[in-house]
Short mmCIF file of C-alpha atoms in Angstrom, two decimals:
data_model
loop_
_atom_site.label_atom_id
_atom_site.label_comp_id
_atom_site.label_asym_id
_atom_site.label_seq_id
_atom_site.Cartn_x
_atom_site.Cartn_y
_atom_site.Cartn_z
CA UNK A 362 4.74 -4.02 -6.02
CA UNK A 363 2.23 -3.61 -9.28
CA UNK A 364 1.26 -6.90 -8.75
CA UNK A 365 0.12 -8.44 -5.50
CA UNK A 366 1.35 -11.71 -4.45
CA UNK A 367 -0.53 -13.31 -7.43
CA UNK A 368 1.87 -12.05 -9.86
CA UNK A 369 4.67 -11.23 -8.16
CA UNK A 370 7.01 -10.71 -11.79
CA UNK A 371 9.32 -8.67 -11.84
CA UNK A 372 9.51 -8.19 -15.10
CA UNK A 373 6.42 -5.73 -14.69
CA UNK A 374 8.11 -3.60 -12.35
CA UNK A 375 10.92 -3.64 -14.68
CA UNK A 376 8.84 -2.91 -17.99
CA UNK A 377 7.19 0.20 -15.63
CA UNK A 378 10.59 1.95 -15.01
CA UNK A 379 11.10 1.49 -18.48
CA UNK A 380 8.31 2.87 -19.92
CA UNK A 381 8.68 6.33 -17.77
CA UNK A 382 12.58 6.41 -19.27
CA UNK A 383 10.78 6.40 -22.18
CA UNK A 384 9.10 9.52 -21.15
CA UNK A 385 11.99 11.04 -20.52
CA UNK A 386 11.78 10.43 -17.00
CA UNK A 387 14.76 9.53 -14.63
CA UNK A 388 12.43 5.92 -13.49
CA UNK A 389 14.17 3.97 -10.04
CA UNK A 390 11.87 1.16 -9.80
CA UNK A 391 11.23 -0.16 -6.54
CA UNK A 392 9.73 -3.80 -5.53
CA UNK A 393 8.34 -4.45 -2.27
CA UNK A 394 10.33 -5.28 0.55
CA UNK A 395 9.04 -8.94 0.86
CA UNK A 396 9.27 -9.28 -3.15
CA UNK A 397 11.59 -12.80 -2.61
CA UNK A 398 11.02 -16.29 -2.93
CA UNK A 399 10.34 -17.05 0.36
CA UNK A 400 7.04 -16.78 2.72
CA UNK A 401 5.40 -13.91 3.99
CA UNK A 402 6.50 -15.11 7.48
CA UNK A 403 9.94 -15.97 6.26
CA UNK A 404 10.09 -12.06 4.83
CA UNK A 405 8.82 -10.55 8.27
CA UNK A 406 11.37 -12.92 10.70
CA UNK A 407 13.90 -11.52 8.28
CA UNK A 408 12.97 -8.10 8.08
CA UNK A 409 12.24 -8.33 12.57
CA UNK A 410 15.83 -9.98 12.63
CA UNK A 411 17.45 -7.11 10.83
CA UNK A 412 15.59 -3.88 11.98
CA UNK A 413 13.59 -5.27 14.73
CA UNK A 414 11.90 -1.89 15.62
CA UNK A 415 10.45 -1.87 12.51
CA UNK A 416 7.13 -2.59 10.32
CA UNK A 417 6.51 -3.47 6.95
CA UNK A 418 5.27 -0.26 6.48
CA UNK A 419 8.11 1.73 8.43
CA UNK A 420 11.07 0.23 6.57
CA UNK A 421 9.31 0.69 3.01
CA UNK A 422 8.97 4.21 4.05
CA UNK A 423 12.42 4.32 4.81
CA UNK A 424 13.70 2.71 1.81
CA UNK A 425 11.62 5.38 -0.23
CA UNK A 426 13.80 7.88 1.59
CA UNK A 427 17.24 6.19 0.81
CA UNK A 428 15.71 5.99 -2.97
CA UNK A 429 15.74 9.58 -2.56
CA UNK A 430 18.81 10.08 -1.55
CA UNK A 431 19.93 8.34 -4.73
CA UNK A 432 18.44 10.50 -6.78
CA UNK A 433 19.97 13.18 -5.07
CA UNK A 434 23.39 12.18 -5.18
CA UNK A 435 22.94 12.56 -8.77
CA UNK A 436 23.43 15.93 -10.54
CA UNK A 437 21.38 15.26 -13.55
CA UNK A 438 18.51 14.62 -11.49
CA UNK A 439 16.16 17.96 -11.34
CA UNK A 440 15.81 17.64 -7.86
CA UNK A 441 12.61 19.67 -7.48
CA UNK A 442 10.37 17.43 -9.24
CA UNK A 443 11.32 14.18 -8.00
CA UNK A 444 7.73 12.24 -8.34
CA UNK A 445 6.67 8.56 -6.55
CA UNK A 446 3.84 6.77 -7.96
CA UNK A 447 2.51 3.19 -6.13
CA UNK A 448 -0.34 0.64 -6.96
CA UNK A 449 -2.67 -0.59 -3.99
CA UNK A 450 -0.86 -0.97 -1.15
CA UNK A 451 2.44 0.97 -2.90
CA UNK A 452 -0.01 3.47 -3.22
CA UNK A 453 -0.73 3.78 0.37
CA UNK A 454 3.03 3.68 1.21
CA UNK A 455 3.55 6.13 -1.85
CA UNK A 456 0.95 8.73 0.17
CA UNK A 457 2.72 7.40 3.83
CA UNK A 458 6.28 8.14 2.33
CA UNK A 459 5.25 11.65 1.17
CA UNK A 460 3.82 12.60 4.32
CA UNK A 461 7.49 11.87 5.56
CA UNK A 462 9.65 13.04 2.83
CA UNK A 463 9.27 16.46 1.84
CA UNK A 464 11.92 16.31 -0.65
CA UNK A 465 9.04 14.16 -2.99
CA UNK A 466 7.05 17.18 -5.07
CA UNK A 467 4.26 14.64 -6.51
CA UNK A 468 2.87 11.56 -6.41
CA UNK A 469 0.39 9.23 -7.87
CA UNK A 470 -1.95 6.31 -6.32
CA UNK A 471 -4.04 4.35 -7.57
CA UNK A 472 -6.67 1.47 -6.92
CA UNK A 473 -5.57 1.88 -3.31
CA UNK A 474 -8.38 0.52 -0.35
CA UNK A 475 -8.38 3.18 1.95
CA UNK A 476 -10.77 2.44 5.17
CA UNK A 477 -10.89 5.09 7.63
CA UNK A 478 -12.16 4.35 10.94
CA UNK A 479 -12.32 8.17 11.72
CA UNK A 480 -14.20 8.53 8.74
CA UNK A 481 -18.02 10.23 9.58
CA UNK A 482 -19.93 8.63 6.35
CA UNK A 483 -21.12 4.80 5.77
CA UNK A 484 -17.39 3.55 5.14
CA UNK A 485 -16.38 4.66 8.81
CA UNK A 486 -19.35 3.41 10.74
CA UNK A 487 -19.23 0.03 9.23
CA UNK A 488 -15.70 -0.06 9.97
CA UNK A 489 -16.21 0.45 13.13
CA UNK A 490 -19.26 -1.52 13.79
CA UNK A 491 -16.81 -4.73 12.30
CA UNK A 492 -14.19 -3.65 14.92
CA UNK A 493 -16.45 -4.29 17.73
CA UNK A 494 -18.08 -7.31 16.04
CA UNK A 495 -15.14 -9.26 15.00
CA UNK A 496 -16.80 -12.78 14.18
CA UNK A 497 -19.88 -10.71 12.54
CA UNK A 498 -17.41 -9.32 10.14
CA UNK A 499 -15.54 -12.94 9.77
CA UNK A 500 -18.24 -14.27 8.69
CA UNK A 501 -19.77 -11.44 6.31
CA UNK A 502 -16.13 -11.41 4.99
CA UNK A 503 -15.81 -15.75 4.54
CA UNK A 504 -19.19 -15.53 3.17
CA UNK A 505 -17.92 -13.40 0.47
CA UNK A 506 -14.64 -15.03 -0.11
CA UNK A 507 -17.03 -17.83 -1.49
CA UNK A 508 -19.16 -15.75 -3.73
CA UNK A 509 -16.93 -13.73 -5.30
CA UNK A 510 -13.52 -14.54 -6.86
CA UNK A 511 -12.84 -10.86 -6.51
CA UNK A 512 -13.56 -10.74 -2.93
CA UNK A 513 -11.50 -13.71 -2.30
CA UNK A 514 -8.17 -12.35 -4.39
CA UNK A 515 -8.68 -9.36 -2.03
CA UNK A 516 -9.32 -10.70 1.43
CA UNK A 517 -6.52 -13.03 0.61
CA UNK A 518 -4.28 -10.52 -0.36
CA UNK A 519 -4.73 -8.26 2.55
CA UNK A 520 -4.25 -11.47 4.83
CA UNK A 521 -1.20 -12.09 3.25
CA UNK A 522 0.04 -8.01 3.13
CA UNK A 523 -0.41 -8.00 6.99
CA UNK A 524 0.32 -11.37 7.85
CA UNK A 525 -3.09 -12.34 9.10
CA UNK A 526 -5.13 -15.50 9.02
CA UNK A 527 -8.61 -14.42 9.52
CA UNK A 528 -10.37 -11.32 7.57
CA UNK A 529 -11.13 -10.16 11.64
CA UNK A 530 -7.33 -9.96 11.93
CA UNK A 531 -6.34 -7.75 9.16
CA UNK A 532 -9.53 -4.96 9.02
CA UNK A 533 -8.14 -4.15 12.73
CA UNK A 534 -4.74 -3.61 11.25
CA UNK A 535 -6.36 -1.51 9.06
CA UNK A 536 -6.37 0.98 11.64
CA UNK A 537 -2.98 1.35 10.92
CA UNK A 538 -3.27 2.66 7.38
CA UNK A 539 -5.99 5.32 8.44
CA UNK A 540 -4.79 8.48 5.35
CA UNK A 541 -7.03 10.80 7.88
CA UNK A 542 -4.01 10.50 10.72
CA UNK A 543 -0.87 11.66 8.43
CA UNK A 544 -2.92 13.81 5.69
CA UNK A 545 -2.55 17.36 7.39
CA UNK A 546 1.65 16.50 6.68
CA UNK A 547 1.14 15.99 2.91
CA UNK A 548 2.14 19.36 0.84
CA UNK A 549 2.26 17.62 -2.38
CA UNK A 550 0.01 17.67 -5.31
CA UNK A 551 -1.63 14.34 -5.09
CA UNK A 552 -3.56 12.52 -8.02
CA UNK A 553 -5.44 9.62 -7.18
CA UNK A 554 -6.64 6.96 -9.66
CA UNK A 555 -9.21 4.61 -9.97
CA UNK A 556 -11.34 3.30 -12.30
CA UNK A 557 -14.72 3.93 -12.56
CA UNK A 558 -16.05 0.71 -13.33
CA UNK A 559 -14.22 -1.06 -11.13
CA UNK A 560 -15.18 -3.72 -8.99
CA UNK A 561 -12.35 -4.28 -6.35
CA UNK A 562 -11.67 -0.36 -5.27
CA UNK A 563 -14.37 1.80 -7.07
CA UNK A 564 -13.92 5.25 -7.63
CA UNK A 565 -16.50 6.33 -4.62
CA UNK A 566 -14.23 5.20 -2.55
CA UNK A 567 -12.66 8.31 -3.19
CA UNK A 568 -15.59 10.19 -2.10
#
């Protein structure tokens, strides 16, 4: 998904695999599980109804896998430097997947929001501070929403990522997407990019 639920064209995933064929590059391009015309709650009652021990996360982690296994039933393919690269929150399921799939050499993320609650600087004791203080955060987060167009295409889009309808709903989900818990299983060279300028997921948060 290189778009968000904004721009949910699939012509730019399209135009992305093409451009790394360009590069001489054997490109699979991938769209996000719930990448249909339907709801977000239509995508997750069909995606419980079908593998109903599964999360968002856990099946797009598997389907990375089974694109794998494509690219391994192909002789062509130079198996030992089979790359994934994701955008926000393919970016966190592009670092998730490697941590589960050894047979991926490299990968690339960037502008993902990483929040880690076990985290020892600012990021992790505000984080936690908001999980104890749900309607503080609400309202900090609401507050912001009406400031900030940026804040608002954010908050929404996490909302709509997790399937939450407050901004106190999906920062405790966040918990789920913690790097810190799976990062000792990731081998691979990682590059992470962000922009230094910008203004929705700043390059400190690399830090």
């Amino acid at each position: 998904n290189l778009g968000g639920y904004l721009q949910q064209d699939l012509t730019r995933l399209k135009a992305f695999g093409r451009m790394m064929a360009q590069q001489g590059y054997i490109a699979v391009a991938v769209s996000w599980w719930d990448l249909v015309d339907e709801s977000y709650e239509e995508s997750m009652a069909r995606l419980k109804h079908r593998f109903p021990d599964s999360t968002g996360l856990g099946k797009t982690i598997w389907d990375t896998a089974r694109v794998v296994d494509y690219l391994y039933a192909h002789p062509e393919v130079d198996k030992k430097h089979i790359g994934c690269i994701g955008h926000c929150m393919a970016g966190i399921t592009t670092i998730y997947s490697a941590a589960f799939e050894e047979r991926i050499a490299r990968l690339v993320a960037f502008d993902i929001f990483i929040y880690d609650q076990h985290g020892s600087g600012l990021q992790g004791a505000l984080y936690r501070l908001f999980l104890r203080h749900p309607g503080l955060y609400d309202w900090i987060a609401r507050t912001s929403m009406r400031l900030s167009v940026s804040a608002d295409h954010v908050i929404n889009q996490w909302m709509y990522i997790t399937g939450t309808s407050t901004p106190a709903e999906w920062i405790r989900l966040l918990e789920h997407y913690s790097v810190s818990d799976i990062a000792s299983q990731i081998r691979q060279d990682v590059l992470l990019l962000a922009g230094a300028e910008d203004h929705m997921i700043p390059f400190k948060e690399y830090d």
